[in-house]
Coordinates of C-alpha atoms and ligand atoms in Angstrom, one line a residue:
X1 CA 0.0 0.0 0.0
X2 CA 1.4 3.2 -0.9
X3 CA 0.7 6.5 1.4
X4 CA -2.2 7.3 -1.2
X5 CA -3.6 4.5 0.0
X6 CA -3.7 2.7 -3.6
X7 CA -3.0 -0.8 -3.5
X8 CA -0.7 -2.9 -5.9
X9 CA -3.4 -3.4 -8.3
X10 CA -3.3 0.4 -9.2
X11 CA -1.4 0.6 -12.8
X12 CA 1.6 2.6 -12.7
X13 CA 0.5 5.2 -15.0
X14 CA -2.3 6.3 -13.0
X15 CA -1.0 5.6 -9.2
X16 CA -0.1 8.5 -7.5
X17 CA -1.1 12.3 -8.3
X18 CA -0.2 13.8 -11.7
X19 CA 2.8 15.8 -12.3
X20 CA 0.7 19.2 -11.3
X21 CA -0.2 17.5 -8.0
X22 CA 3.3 16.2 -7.5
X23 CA 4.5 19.4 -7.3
X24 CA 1.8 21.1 -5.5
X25 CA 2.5 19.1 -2.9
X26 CA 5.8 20.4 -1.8
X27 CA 6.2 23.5 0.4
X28 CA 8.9 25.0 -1.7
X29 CA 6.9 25.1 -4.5
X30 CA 4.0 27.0 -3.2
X31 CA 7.1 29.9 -1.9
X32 CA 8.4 29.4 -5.7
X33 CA 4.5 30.2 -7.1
X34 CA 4.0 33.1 -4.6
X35 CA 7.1 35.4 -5.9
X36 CA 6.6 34.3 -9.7
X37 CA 4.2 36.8 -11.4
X38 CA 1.9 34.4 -13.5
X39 CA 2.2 31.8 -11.5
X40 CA 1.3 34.2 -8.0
X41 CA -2.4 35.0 -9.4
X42 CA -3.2 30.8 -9.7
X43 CA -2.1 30.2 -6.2
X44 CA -4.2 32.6 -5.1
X45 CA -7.0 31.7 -6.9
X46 CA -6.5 28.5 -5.8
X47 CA -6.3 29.7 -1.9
X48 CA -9.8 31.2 -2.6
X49 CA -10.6 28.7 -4.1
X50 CA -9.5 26.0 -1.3
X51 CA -11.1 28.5 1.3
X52 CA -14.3 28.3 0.1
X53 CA -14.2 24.5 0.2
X54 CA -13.0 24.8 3.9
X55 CA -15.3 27.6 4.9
X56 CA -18.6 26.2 3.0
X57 CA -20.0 25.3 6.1
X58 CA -20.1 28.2 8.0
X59 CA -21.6 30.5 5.4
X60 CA -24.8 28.2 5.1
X61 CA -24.4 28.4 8.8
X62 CA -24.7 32.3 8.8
X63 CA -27.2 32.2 6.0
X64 CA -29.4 30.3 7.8
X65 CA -29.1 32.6 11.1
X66 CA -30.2 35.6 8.5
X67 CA -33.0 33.4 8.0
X68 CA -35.0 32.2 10.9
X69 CA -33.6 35.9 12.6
X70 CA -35.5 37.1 9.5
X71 CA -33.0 39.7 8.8
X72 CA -33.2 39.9 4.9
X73 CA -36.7 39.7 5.3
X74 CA -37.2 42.7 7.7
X75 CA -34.8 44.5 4.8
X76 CA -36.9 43.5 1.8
X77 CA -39.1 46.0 3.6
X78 CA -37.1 48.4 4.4
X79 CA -33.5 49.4 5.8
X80 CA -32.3 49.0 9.2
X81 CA -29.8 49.8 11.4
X82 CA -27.7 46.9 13.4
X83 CA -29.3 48.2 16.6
X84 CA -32.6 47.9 15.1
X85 CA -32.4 44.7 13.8
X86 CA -30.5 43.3 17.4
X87 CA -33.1 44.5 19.3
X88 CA -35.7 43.1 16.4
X89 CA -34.4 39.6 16.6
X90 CA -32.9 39.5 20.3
X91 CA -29.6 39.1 19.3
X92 CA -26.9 41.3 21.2
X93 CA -25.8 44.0 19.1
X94 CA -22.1 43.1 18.8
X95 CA -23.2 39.6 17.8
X96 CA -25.6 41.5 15.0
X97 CA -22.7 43.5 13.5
X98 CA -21.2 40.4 13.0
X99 CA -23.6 38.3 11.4
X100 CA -24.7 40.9 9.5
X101 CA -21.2 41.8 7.8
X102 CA -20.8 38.0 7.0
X103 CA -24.2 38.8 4.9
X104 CA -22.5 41.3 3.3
X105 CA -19.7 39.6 2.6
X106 CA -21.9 37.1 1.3
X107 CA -23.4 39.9 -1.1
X108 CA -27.1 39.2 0.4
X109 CA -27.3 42.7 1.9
X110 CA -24.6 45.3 1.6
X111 CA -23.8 48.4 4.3
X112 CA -23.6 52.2 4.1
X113 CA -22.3 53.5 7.4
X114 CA -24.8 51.4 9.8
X115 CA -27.4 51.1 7.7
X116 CA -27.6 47.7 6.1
X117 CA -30.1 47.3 3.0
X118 CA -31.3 43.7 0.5
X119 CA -29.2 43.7 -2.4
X120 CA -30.5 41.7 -5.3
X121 CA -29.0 38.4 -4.3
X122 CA -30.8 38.5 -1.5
X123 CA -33.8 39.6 -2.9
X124 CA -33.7 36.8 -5.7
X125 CA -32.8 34.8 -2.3
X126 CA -36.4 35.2 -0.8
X127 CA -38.3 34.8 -4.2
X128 CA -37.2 31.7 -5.6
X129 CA -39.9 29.5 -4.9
X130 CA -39.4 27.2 -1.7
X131 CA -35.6 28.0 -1.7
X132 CA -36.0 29.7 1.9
X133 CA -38.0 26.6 2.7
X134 CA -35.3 24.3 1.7
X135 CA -32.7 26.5 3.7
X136 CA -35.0 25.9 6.8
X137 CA -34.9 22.1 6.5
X138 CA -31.4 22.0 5.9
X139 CA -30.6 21.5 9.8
X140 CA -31.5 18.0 9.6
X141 CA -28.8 17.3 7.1
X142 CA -26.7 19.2 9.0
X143 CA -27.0 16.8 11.8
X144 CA -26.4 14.0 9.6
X145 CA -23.1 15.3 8.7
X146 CA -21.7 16.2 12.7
X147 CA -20.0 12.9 11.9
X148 CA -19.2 13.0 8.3
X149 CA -16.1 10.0 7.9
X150 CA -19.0 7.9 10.3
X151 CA -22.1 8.8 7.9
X152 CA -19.3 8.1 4.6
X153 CA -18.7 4.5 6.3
X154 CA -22.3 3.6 6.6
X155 CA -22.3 4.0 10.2
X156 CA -25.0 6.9 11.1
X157 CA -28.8 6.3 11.0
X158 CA -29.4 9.4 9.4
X159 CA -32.7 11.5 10.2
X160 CA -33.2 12.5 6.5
X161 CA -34.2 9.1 5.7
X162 CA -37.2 9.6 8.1
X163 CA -37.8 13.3 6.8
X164 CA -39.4 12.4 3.4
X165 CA -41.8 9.2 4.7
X166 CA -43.8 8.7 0.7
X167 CA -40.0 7.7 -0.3
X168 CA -40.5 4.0 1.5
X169 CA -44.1 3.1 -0.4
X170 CA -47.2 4.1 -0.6
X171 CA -47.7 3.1 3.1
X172 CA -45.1 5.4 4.1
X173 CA -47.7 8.2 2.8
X174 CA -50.9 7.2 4.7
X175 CA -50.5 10.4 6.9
X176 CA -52.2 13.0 5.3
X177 CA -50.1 15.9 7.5
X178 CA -46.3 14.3 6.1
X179 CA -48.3 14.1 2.6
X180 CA -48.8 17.8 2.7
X181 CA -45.4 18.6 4.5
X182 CA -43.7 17.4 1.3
X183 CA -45.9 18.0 -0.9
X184 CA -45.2 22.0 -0.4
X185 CA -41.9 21.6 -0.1
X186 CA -42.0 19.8 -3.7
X187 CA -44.3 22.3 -5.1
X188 CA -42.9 25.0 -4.5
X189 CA -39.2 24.2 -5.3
X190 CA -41.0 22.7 -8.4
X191 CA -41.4 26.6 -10.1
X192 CA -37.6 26.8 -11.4
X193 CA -37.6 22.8 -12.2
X194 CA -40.6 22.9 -14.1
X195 CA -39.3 26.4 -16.2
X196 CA -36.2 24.9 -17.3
X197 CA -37.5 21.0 -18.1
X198 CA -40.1 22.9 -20.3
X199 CA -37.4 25.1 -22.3
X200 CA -35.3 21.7 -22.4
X201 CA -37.9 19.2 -24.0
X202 CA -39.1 19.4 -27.2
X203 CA -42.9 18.9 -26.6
X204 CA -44.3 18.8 -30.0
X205 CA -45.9 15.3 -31.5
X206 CA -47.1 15.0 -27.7
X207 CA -51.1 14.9 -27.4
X208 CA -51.2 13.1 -24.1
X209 CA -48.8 13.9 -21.2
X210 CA -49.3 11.4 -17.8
X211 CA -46.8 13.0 -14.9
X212 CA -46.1 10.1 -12.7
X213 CA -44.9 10.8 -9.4
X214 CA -46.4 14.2 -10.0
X215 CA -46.8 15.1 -6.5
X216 CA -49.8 17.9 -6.4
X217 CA -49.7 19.3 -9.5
X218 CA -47.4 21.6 -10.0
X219 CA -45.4 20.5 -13.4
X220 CA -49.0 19.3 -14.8
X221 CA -50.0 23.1 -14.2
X222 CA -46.8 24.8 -15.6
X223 CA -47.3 22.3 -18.7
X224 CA -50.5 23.2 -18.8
X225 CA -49.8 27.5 -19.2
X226 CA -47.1 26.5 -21.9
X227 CA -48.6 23.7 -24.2
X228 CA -53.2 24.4 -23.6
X229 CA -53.4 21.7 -26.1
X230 CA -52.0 18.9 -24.3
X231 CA -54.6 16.4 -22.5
X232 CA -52.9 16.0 -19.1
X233 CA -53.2 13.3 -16.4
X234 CA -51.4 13.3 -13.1
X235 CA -50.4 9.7 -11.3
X236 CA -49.0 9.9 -7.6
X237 CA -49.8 8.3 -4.5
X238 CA -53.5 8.9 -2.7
X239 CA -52.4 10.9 0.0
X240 CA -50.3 12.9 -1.9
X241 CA -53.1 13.3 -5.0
X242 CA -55.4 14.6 -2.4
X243 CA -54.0 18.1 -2.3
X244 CA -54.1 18.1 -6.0
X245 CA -56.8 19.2 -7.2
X246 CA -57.2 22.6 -5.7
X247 CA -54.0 23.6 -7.6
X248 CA -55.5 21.8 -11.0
X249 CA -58.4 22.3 -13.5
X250 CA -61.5 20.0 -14.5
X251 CA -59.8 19.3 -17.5
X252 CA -56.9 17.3 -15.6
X253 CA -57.3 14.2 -15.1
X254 CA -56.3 12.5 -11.2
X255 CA -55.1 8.9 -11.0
X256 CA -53.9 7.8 -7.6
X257 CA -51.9 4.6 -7.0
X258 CA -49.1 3.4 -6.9
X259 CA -46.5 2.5 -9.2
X260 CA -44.5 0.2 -7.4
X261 CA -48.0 -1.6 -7.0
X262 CA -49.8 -0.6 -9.3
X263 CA -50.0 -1.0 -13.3
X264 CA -49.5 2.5 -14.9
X265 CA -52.6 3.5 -16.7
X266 CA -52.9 3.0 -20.4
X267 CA -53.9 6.8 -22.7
X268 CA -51.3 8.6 -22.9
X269 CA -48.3 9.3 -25.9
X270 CA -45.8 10.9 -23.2
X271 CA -45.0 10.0 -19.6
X272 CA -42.6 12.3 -17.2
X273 CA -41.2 11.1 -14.2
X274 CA -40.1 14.7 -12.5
X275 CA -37.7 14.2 -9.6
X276 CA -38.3 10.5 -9.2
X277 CA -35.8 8.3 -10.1
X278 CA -32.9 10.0 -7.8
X279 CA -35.9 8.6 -5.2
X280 CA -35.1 5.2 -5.4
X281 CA -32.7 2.4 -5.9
X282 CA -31.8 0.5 -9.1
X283 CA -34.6 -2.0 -8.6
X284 CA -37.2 0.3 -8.3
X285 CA -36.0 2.3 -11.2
X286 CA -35.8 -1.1 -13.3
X287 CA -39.5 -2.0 -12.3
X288 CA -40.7 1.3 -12.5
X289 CA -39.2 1.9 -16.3
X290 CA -40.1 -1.6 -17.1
X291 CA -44.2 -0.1 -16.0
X292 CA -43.8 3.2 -17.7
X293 CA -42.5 1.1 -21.2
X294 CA -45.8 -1.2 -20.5
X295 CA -48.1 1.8 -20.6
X296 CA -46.8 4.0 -23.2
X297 CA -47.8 3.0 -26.8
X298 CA -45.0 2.3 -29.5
X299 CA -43.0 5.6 -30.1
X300 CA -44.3 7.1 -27.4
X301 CA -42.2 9.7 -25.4
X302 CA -40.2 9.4 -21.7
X303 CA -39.2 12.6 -20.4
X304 CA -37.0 12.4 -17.0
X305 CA -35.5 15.7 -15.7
X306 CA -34.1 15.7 -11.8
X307 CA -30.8 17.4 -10.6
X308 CA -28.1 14.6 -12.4
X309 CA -24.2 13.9 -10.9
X310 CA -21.5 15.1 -13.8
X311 CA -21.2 11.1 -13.6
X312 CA -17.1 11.3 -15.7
X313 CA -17.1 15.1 -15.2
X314 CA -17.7 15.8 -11.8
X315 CA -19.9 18.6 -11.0
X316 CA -19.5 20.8 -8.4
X317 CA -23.5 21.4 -7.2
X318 CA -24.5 18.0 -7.9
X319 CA -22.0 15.7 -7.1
X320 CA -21.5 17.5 -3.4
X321 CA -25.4 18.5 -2.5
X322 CA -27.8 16.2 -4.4
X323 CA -25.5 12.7 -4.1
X324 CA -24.8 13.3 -0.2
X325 CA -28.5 14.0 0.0
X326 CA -29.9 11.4 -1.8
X327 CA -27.5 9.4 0.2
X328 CA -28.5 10.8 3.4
X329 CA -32.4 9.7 2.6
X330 CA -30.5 6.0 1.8
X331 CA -33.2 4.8 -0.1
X332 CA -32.1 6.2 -3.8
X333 CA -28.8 7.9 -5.8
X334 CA -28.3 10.7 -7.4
X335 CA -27.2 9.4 -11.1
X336 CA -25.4 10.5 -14.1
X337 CA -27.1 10.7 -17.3
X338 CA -25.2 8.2 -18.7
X339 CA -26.1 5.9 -15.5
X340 CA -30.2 6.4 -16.3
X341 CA -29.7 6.4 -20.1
X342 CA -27.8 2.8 -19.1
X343 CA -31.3 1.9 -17.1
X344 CA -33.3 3.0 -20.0
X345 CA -31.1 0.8 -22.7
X346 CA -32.1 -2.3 -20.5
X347 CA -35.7 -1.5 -20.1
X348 CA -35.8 -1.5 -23.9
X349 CA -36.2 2.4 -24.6
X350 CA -34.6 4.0 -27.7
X351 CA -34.0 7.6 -29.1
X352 CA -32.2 8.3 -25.5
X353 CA -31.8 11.8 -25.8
X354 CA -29.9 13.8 -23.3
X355 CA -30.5 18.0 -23.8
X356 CA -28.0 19.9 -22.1
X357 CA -28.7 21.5 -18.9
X358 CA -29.4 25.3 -18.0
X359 CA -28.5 25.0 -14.4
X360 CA -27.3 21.5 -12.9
X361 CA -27.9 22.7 -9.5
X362 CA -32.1 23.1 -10.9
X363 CA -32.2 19.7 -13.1
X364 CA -31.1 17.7 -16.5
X365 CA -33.3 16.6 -18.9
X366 CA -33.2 13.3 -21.3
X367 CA -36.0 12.2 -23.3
X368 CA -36.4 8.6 -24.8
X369 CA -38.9 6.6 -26.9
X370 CA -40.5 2.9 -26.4
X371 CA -39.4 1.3 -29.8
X372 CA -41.5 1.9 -32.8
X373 CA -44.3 -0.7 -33.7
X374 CA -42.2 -3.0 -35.8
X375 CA -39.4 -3.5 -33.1
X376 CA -41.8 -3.1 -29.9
X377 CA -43.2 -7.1 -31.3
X378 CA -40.3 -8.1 -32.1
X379 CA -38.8 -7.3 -28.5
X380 CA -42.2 -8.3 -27.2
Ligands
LIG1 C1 -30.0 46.2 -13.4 C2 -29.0 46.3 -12.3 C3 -28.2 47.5 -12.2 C4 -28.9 45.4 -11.3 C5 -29.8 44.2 -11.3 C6 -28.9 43.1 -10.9 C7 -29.6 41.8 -11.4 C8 -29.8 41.6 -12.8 C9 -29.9 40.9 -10.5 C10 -30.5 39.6 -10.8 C11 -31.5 39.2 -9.8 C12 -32.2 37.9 -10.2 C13 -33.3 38.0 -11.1 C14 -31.7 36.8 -9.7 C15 -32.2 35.5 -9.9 C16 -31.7 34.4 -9.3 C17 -32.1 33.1 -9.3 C18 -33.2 32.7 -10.2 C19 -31.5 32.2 -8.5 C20 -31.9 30.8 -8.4 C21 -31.3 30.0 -7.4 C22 -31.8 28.7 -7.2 C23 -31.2 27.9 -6.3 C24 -30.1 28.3 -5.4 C25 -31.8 26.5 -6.1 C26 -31.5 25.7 -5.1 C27 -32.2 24.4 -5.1 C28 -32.1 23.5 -4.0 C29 -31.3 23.7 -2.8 C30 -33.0 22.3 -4.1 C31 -33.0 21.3 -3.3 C32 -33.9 20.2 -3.5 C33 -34.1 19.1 -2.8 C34 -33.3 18.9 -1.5 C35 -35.0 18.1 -3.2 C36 -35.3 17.0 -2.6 C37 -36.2 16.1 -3.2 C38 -36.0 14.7 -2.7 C39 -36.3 14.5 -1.3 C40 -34.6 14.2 -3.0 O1 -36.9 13.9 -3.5
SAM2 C1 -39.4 14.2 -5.1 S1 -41.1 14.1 -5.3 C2 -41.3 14.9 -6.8 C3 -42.7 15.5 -7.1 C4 -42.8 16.3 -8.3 N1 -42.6 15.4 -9.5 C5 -41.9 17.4 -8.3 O1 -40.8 17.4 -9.1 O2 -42.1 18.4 -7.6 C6 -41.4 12.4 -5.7 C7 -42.8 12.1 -6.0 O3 -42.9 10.7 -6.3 C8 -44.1 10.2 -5.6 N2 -44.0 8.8 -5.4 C9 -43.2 8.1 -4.5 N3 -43.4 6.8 -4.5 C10 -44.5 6.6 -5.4 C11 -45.2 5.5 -5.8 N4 -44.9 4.3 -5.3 N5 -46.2 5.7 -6.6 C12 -46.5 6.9 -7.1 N6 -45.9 8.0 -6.8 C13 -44.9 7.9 -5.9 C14 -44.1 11.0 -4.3 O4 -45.4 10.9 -3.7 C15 -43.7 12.4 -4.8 O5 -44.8 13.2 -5.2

């Protein structure tokens, strides 16, 4: 075993760091980089870059303070002094000034003197659609992190798993309460999701859309304002579908079940499955894909869209947030597109079609088609 800790099987061409590393890792190299102009501004950045890495925690930290202290909110109204705001929140003052110049630095507020106004990160901050509600749930991974090398070695029994009941079947979703506690949560961090999956996909040729997993709505609705035309029909479980129809017109129609149980109804050309797979493990995903083929005609349409890891080209929102989450809740993954367009393959789909992602951190899209008529018998 070498120090890396690669054992003998490693080929020599890729054991040990590269030739940048190498070098990086000796002392008199980083006092060589820091008097060469050139090579000074990439340390540096790199230092920044490092610190950010090291320091993540503790700005979520202080964002979340400005949150449930309700500090940007009492300046989307108007600004405030840090004595005001201290005595506002019952925070001592001192401890205010702090808090609020690590918002500044954070470029969610910004100072004049003592007067401390929103500036438009922070605004954007407090409008994107369940984003503050996220934030607020964020303690519980928190906690499942204290211990982070004991939670990376399987040895935690992380609360997040018990946060999101519906995850573990439809009996995990009996209680109408948790239904609804997600269920908001999902809709409204739907908005942004919904915006980009429907400037993604190409919806044309579609006359029947079915969004399984659909939660309450929300994606059925958006869909609804962009393509009127479409005939629309929303599967989820019946707790969850309960909420649904408030937020949805006559005209769609409500299926509850479920489809781990449950065959997926026959009617429509397109099915999406909006946040769902990263849900659940390989086995569901099989037998849910397997279900979604069954109930689609020949050439009909699969769209998927959830947050997706860079898989070969790691990427820096998804591959931290989404995979530790996803593994925090221990009951799915957060995959690559090339890992569901592999899942797809097997559960006969064709045309796999992945369309390049506006923001990684919101979602990814892939579309994919059940085989024509000729090939579906043939497979058949
Ligand atoms: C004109 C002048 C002079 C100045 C103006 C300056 C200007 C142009 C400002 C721009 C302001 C503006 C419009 C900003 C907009 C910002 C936006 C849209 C930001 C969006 C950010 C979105 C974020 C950070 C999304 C985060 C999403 C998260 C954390 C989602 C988490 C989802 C989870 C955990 C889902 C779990 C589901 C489960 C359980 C796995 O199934
Ligand atoms: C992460 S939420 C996504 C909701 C919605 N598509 C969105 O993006 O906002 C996953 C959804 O899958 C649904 N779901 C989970 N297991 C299910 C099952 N066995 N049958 C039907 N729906 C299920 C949940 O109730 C929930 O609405």
């Amino acid at each position: 075993m070498t120090e890396t800790g690669l054992g003998s099987g490693v080929p020599r061409s890729v054991a040990g760091p590269g030739w940048a590393a190498k070098l990086a890792l000796q002392p008199w190299f980083h006092r060589f980089c820091s008097r060469v102009p050139g090579l000074r501004g990439i340390a540096r950045a790199e230092g920044e870059a490092l610190f950010e890495v090291v320091s993540g925690f503790v700005r979520s930290q202080c964002l979340l303070a400005l949150v449930e202290l309700r500090v940007l909110h009492r300046l989307a109204e108007a600004p405030e002094t840090t004595a005001r705001l201290a005595a506002l929140s019952a925070v001592p003052v001192d401890r205010m000034a702090v808090l609020c110049q690590a918002g500044a630095a954070l470029k969610l507020m910004r100072r004049k003197g003592d007067i401390w106004r929103l500036t438009p990160r922070g605004a954007a901050f407090l409008t994107v659609p369940g984003l503050e509600a996220m934030v607020r749930h964020h303690p519980v991974l928190y906690r499942d992190l204290a211990d982070p090398a004991a939670f990376f070695r399987g040895k935690t029994d992380p609360e997040l798993a018990g946060f999101w009941p519906y995850v573990f079947g439809a009996g995990g979703a009996a209680d109408p309460d948790l239904a609804a506690r997600y269920s908001d949560l999902m809709a409204d961090s739907q908005g942004l999701v919904a915006e980009d999956t429907l400037r993604l996909v190409d919806f044309r040729g579609i006359t029947h859309l079915m969004d399984v997993g659909g939660g309450t709505g929300a994606f059925l609705a958006a869909v609804g304002k962009a393509h009127p035309q479409l005939t629309r029909t929303l599967f989820d479980l019946p707790a969850v579908v309960a909420g649904a129809r408030a937020r949805l017109g006559a005209d769609v129609t409500i299926i509850p079940g479920s489809f781990r149980d449950d065959d997926l109804p026959l009617g429509a050309d397109a099915i999406s499955l909006i946040r769902v797979l990263y849900d659940h493990a390989d086995a569901t995903v099989t037998a849910l894909l397997a279900n979604v083929r069954q109930a689609l005609p020949p050439g009909g349409r699969l769209i998927i869209s959830e947050p997706m890891s860079g898989g070969a080209r790691p990427d820096p929102a998804t591959d931290v947030y989404f995979t530790v989450y996803t593994l925090a809740m221990q009951t799915g993954r957060t995959r690559s597109e090339a890992e569901i367009a592999g899942l797809l393959q097997k559960a006969g789909f064709d045309a796999i079609t992945p369309a390049k992602s506006l923001r990684p951190f919101v979602t990814t899209a892939l579309s994919a088609m059940t085989p024509a008529e000729s090939l579906s018998k043939l497979s058949n």
